[in-house]
Amino acid sequence: AQSVSQHNHHVILSEAASLELGCNYSYGGTVNLFWYVQYPGQHLQLLLKYFSGDPLVKGIKGFEAEFIKSKFSFNLRKPSVQWSDTAEYFCAVNAAGTYKYIFGTGTRLKVLA
Amino acid sequence: GAVVSQHPSWVICKSGTSVKIECRSLDFQATTMFWYRQFPKQSLMLMATSNEGSKATYEQGVEKDKFLINHASLTLSTLTVTSAHPEDSSFYICSARDSRTTEDEQFFGPGTRLTVL
């Protein structure tokens, strides 16, 4: 069965610090990968997605993620976080050709001003 | 484009009553919609896949008779929580897949917070 692990449950950073959130999945076939952000009191927003091609994916708000197939990972990065990045971040995976998403447990990021 | 709405955004009901939540794709057609449940400080758990014109597919452990899903049109799916109890209190989120594309991306609604007293 597919599963998604986000190892960092809570992360606290100061503004301008660099961010890396881990995401690992278990599935042997071709996958599509997503990172979503949920700001307090708001709905899920897509940060970036990977379907195929360049494994380094750039998303909105300065975020990027790198798909490393050999490590089954899709870590999210941002060189310099801002206070407004305080939110919960979810990694999601689906097996290509299926519509079912499997979400990770989420990482709650707090950025101190 | 690709906007999904949910109604209501929040609802409070008494134990034993039924509550209907609507999910609409506003600017695209969705033959497939999905219903998730999110407990406080937890991730989204897929409850069921809603297919236009046919029966929904429920995930293991989700009671079909408890959570009734109807996908009567290409832009609307409804989730009815029947005989609601306090343990059904949760954040319910729907998503929809654009039928025009072959991509697997889902677009998420803003969610409905259900509180059962």
mmCIF file of C-alpha atoms in Angstrom:
data_model
loop_
_atom_site.group_PDB
_atom_site.id
_atom_site.type_symbol
_atom_site.label_atom_id
_atom_site.label_comp_id
_atom_site.label_asym_id
_atom_site.label_seq_id
_atom_site.Cartn_x
_atom_site.Cartn_y
_atom_site.Cartn_z
ATOM 1 C CA ALA A 1 0.000 0.000 0.000
ATOM 2 C CA GLN A 2 1.105 3.525 -0.661
ATOM 3 C CA SER A 3 2.169 5.705 2.212
ATOM 4 C CA VAL A 4 3.683 9.132 2.628
ATOM 5 C CA SER A 5 5.931 10.188 5.482
ATOM 6 C CA GLN A 6 6.695 13.695 6.575
ATOM 7 C CA HIS A 7 9.295 13.412 9.266
ATOM 8 C CA ASN A 8 9.182 16.977 10.540
ATOM 9 C CA HIS A 9 5.943 17.512 12.383
ATOM 10 C CA HIS A 10 6.772 20.927 13.767
ATOM 11 C CA VAL A 11 9.402 23.321 12.513
ATOM 12 C CA ILE A 12 10.224 26.711 13.952
ATOM 13 C CA LEU A 13 12.476 29.070 12.033
ATOM 14 C CA SER A 14 13.469 32.679 12.146
ATOM 15 C CA GLU A 15 12.813 34.899 9.162
ATOM 16 C CA ALA A 16 15.419 34.585 6.413
ATOM 17 C CA ALA A 17 16.376 31.084 7.498
ATOM 18 C CA SER A 18 16.423 28.350 4.896
ATOM 19 C CA LEU A 19 13.755 25.690 4.906
ATOM 20 C CA GLU A 20 13.752 22.070 3.926
ATOM 21 C CA LEU A 21 10.802 19.803 4.677
ATOM 22 C CA GLY A 22 11.167 16.113 4.087
ATOM 23 C CA CYS A 23 8.721 13.907 2.230
ATOM 24 C CA ASN A 24 9.217 10.233 1.510
ATOM 25 C CA TYR A 25 6.786 7.876 -0.091
ATOM 26 C CA SER A 26 6.492 4.172 -0.568
ATOM 27 C CA TYR A 27 5.318 3.000 -3.945
ATOM 28 C CA GLY A 28 7.223 1.140 -6.584
ATOM 29 C CA GLY A 29 5.549 2.515 -9.668
ATOM 30 C CA THR A 30 5.326 5.869 -11.377
ATOM 31 C CA VAL A 31 3.983 8.596 -9.128
ATOM 32 C CA ASN A 32 2.817 12.159 -9.275
ATOM 33 C CA LEU A 33 3.931 14.334 -6.371
ATOM 34 C CA PHE A 34 2.454 17.439 -4.824
ATOM 35 C CA TRP A 35 3.084 19.919 -2.068
ATOM 36 C CA TYR A 36 0.146 21.825 -0.641
ATOM 37 C CA VAL A 37 0.058 24.624 1.901
ATOM 38 C CA GLN A 38 -2.756 25.377 4.306
ATOM 39 C CA TYR A 39 -2.607 28.793 5.923
ATOM 40 C CA PRO A 40 -4.435 29.205 9.217
ATOM 41 C CA GLY A 41 -8.164 29.130 8.613
ATOM 42 C CA GLN A 42 -7.773 28.706 4.880
ATOM 43 C CA HIS A 43 -8.073 25.882 2.405
ATOM 44 C CA LEU A 44 -5.413 23.853 0.707
ATOM 45 C CA GLN A 45 -3.415 25.601 -1.967
ATOM 46 C CA LEU A 46 -1.111 23.932 -4.425
ATOM 47 C CA LEU A 47 2.508 25.009 -4.044
ATOM 48 C CA LEU A 48 3.989 22.832 -6.733
ATOM 49 C CA LYS A 49 3.609 19.525 -8.501
ATOM 50 C CA TYR A 50 5.721 17.000 -10.300
ATOM 51 C CA PHE A 51 4.419 14.733 -13.026
ATOM 52 C CA SER A 52 7.500 14.104 -15.147
ATOM 53 C CA GLY A 53 10.555 15.809 -16.611
ATOM 54 C CA ASP A 54 12.992 17.966 -14.675
ATOM 55 C CA PRO A 55 13.072 16.597 -11.136
ATOM 56 C CA LEU A 56 13.691 20.065 -9.731
ATOM 57 C CA VAL A 57 10.326 21.746 -9.642
ATOM 58 C CA LYS A 58 9.749 25.398 -8.944
ATOM 59 C CA GLY A 59 6.484 26.492 -7.435
ATOM 60 C CA ILE A 60 4.820 29.603 -6.174
ATOM 61 C CA LYS A 61 6.113 31.938 -3.487
ATOM 62 C CA GLY A 62 9.724 30.944 -3.984
ATOM 63 C CA PHE A 63 9.282 27.285 -3.094
ATOM 64 C CA GLU A 64 10.924 24.450 -4.938
ATOM 65 C CA ALA A 65 11.094 20.700 -4.548
ATOM 66 C CA GLU A 66 13.381 18.008 -5.843
ATOM 67 C CA PHE A 67 12.227 14.559 -6.805
ATOM 68 C CA ILE A 68 14.892 11.954 -6.087
ATOM 69 C CA LYS A 69 13.535 8.728 -7.423
ATOM 70 C CA SER A 70 16.228 6.533 -5.893
ATOM 71 C CA LYS A 71 15.385 7.885 -2.455
ATOM 72 C CA PHE A 72 11.619 7.988 -2.964
ATOM 73 C CA SER A 73 11.779 11.559 -1.783
ATOM 74 C CA PHE A 74 10.269 14.888 -2.750
ATOM 75 C CA ASN A 75 11.636 17.439 -0.296
ATOM 76 C CA LEU A 76 10.358 20.991 -0.238
ATOM 77 C CA ARG A 77 12.817 23.872 0.013
ATOM 78 C CA LYS A 78 12.861 27.616 0.289
ATOM 79 C CA PRO A 79 16.095 29.598 0.590
ATOM 80 C CA SER A 80 14.714 32.322 2.839
ATOM 81 C CA VAL A 81 11.433 32.023 4.703
ATOM 82 C CA GLN A 82 9.158 34.863 5.638
ATOM 83 C CA TRP A 83 6.775 35.297 8.544
ATOM 84 C CA SER A 84 3.912 34.872 6.074
ATOM 85 C CA ASP A 85 5.082 31.324 5.343
ATOM 86 C CA THR A 86 3.718 30.245 8.706
ATOM 87 C CA ALA A 87 1.323 27.467 7.734
ATOM 88 C CA GLU A 88 0.911 23.738 7.527
ATOM 89 C CA TYR A 89 2.511 21.944 4.602
ATOM 90 C CA PHE A 90 1.289 18.681 3.162
ATOM 91 C CA CYS A 91 3.029 16.363 0.785
ATOM 92 C CA ALA A 92 0.763 14.199 -1.386
ATOM 93 C CA VAL A 93 1.386 11.356 -3.767
ATOM 94 C CA ASN A 94 -0.722 9.527 -6.252
ATOM 95 C CA ALA A 95 0.072 6.599 -8.449
ATOM 96 C CA ALA A 96 0.149 7.797 -12.041
ATOM 97 C CA GLY A 97 -3.062 6.944 -13.807
ATOM 98 C CA THR A 98 -5.071 6.802 -10.615
ATOM 99 C CA TYR A 99 -6.865 9.682 -9.010
ATOM 100 C CA LYS A 100 -6.396 8.781 -5.388
ATOM 101 C CA TYR A 101 -4.148 11.060 -3.362
ATOM 102 C CA ILE A 102 -2.313 9.869 -0.289
ATOM 103 C CA PHE A 103 -1.387 12.710 2.025
ATOM 104 C CA GLY A 104 1.423 12.919 4.492
ATOM 105 C CA THR A 105 0.727 13.860 8.085
ATOM 106 C CA GLY A 106 1.720 17.454 7.498
ATOM 107 C CA THR A 107 4.406 19.740 8.848
ATOM 108 C CA ARG A 108 3.455 22.744 10.875
ATOM 109 C CA LEU A 109 5.862 25.590 10.154
ATOM 110 C CA LYS A 110 6.143 28.625 12.355
ATOM 111 C CA VAL A 111 8.314 31.500 11.237
ATOM 112 C CA LEU A 112 9.335 33.970 13.888
ATOM 113 C CA ALA A 113 9.512 37.588 12.860
ATOM 114 C CA GLY B 1 -9.871 28.689 -13.340
ATOM 115 C CA ALA B 2 -10.332 25.367 -11.549
ATOM 116 C CA VAL B 3 -12.276 26.685 -8.590
ATOM 117 C CA VAL B 4 -14.107 24.387 -6.222
ATOM 118 C CA SER B 5 -16.634 25.673 -3.718
ATOM 119 C CA GLN B 6 -18.238 24.065 -0.714
ATOM 120 C CA HIS B 7 -21.414 24.936 1.094
ATOM 121 C CA PRO B 8 -21.853 25.496 3.913
ATOM 122 C CA SER B 9 -18.461 26.578 5.187
ATOM 123 C CA TRP B 10 -19.464 25.608 8.692
ATOM 124 C CA VAL B 11 -22.444 23.917 10.285
ATOM 125 C CA ILE B 12 -23.525 23.077 13.808
ATOM 126 C CA CYS B 13 -26.157 20.431 14.306
ATOM 127 C CA LYS B 14 -27.721 18.364 17.038
ATOM 128 C CA SER B 15 -26.849 14.743 17.534
ATOM 129 C CA GLY B 16 -29.111 12.474 15.498
ATOM 130 C CA THR B 17 -29.791 14.909 12.694
ATOM 131 C CA SER B 18 -28.480 14.716 9.131
ATOM 132 C CA VAL B 19 -26.313 17.285 7.443
ATOM 133 C CA LYS B 20 -25.739 17.774 3.730
ATOM 134 C CA ILE B 21 -22.564 19.332 2.371
ATOM 135 C CA GLU B 22 -22.304 20.467 -1.238
ATOM 136 C CA CYS B 23 -19.213 20.504 -3.408
ATOM 137 C CA ARG B 24 -19.284 22.348 -6.711
ATOM 138 C CA SER B 25 -16.782 22.767 -9.496
ATOM 139 C CA LEU B 26 -17.421 26.316 -10.633
ATOM 140 C CA ASP B 27 -15.633 26.598 -13.943
ATOM 141 C CA PHE B 28 -15.024 23.066 -15.063
ATOM 142 C CA GLN B 29 -16.733 19.729 -15.270
ATOM 143 C CA ALA B 30 -15.742 17.016 -12.868
ATOM 144 C CA THR B 31 -16.742 13.433 -13.474
ATOM 145 C CA THR B 32 -14.755 12.529 -10.396
ATOM 146 C CA MET B 33 -14.810 14.254 -7.052
ATOM 147 C CA PHE B 34 -13.304 13.222 -3.761
ATOM 148 C CA TRP B 35 -14.321 13.628 -0.142
ATOM 149 C CA TYR B 36 -11.719 13.917 2.602
ATOM 150 C CA ARG B 37 -11.913 14.259 6.324
ATOM 151 C CA GLN B 38 -9.366 16.170 8.343
ATOM 152 C CA PHE B 39 -9.178 15.823 12.098
ATOM 153 C CA PRO B 40 -7.617 18.628 14.115
ATOM 154 C CA LYS B 41 -3.874 18.781 13.618
ATOM 155 C CA GLN B 42 -3.967 15.750 11.385
ATOM 156 C CA SER B 43 -3.742 15.046 7.716
ATOM 157 C CA LEU B 44 -6.457 14.556 5.139
ATOM 158 C CA MET B 45 -7.916 11.095 4.946
ATOM 159 C CA LEU B 46 -9.722 10.092 1.791
ATOM 160 C CA MET B 47 -13.230 8.943 2.594
ATOM 161 C CA ALA B 48 -14.641 8.216 -0.829
ATOM 162 C CA THR B 49 -14.432 8.824 -4.533
ATOM 163 C CA SER B 50 -17.566 10.268 -6.043
ATOM 164 C CA ASN B 51 -18.313 9.322 -9.629
ATOM 165 C CA GLU B 52 -20.863 11.192 -11.689
ATOM 166 C CA GLY B 53 -23.814 9.004 -12.522
ATOM 167 C CA SER B 54 -22.670 6.001 -10.541
ATOM 168 C CA LYS B 55 -22.101 4.831 -7.016
ATOM 169 C CA ALA B 56 -19.337 6.256 -4.917
ATOM 170 C CA THR B 57 -16.325 4.188 -4.017
ATOM 171 C CA TYR B 58 -15.661 4.202 -0.289
ATOM 172 C CA GLU B 59 -12.351 3.706 1.443
ATOM 173 C CA GLN B 60 -11.919 0.904 3.890
ATOM 174 C CA GLY B 61 -13.462 1.693 7.239
ATOM 175 C CA VAL B 62 -15.825 4.389 5.960
ATOM 176 C CA GLU B 63 -19.485 3.586 6.545
ATOM 177 C CA LYS B 64 -21.444 3.890 3.327
ATOM 178 C CA ASP B 65 -24.762 4.240 5.104
ATOM 179 C CA LYS B 66 -23.367 6.899 7.382
ATOM 180 C CA PHE B 67 -21.796 9.067 4.724
ATOM 181 C CA LEU B 68 -24.079 9.193 1.718
ATOM 182 C CA ILE B 69 -22.572 10.562 -1.466
ATOM 183 C CA ASN B 70 -24.497 11.700 -4.509
ATOM 184 C CA HIS B 71 -22.815 12.962 -7.659
ATOM 185 C CA ALA B 72 -25.856 13.879 -9.701
ATOM 186 C CA SER B 73 -24.252 16.263 -12.166
ATOM 187 C CA LEU B 74 -20.878 17.071 -13.645
ATOM 188 C CA THR B 75 -20.444 20.000 -11.297
ATOM 189 C CA LEU B 76 -22.021 18.895 -8.047
ATOM 190 C CA SER B 77 -21.369 16.228 -5.461
ATOM 191 C CA THR B 78 -23.054 16.086 -2.079
ATOM 192 C CA LEU B 79 -22.029 14.394 1.136
ATOM 193 C CA THR B 80 -24.766 13.701 3.663
ATOM 194 C CA VAL B 81 -23.738 12.794 7.176
ATOM 195 C CA THR B 82 -26.683 10.812 8.451
ATOM 196 C CA SER B 83 -27.650 10.567 12.101
ATOM 197 C CA ALA B 84 -24.671 12.659 13.049
ATOM 198 C CA HIS B 85 -22.907 12.115 16.367
ATOM 199 C CA PRO B 86 -20.256 14.174 18.129
ATOM 200 C CA GLU B 87 -17.510 11.888 16.824
ATOM 201 C CA ASP B 88 -18.490 12.960 13.289
ATOM 202 C CA SER B 89 -17.362 16.483 14.102
ATOM 203 C CA SER B 90 -14.557 17.242 11.722
ATOM 204 C CA PHE B 91 -13.397 19.280 8.777
ATOM 205 C CA TYR B 92 -14.709 17.847 5.513
ATOM 206 C CA ILE B 93 -12.925 18.771 2.311
ATOM 207 C CA CYS B 94 -13.864 17.944 -1.227
ATOM 208 C CA SER B 95 -11.752 18.015 -4.337
ATOM 209 C CA ALA B 96 -12.488 17.637 -7.998
ATOM 210 C CA ARG B 97 -10.637 16.500 -11.041
ATOM 211 C CA ASP B 98 -11.041 18.407 -14.285
ATOM 212 C CA SER B 99 -12.581 16.008 -16.814
ATOM 213 C CA ARG B 100 -11.014 17.878 -19.721
ATOM 214 C CA THR B 101 -7.478 16.957 -18.784
ATOM 215 C CA THR B 102 -5.615 13.708 -18.452
ATOM 216 C CA GLU B 103 -3.592 15.015 -15.544
ATOM 217 C CA ASP B 104 -4.175 13.547 -12.122
ATOM 218 C CA GLU B 105 -4.304 16.890 -10.326
ATOM 219 C CA GLN B 106 -7.169 17.582 -7.952
ATOM 220 C CA PHE B 107 -8.514 21.001 -7.027
ATOM 221 C CA PHE B 108 -9.596 21.443 -3.453
ATOM 222 C CA GLY B 109 -12.555 23.204 -1.945
ATOM 223 C CA PRO B 110 -12.289 25.423 1.136
ATOM 224 C CA GLY B 111 -13.728 22.798 3.442
ATOM 225 C CA THR B 112 -16.761 22.533 5.718
ATOM 226 C CA ARG B 113 -16.400 22.459 9.459
ATOM 227 C CA LEU B 114 -19.039 20.250 11.041
ATOM 228 C CA THR B 115 -19.729 20.416 14.752
ATOM 229 C CA VAL B 116 -22.195 17.949 16.192
ATOM 230 C CA LEU B 117 -23.517 18.814 19.630
#
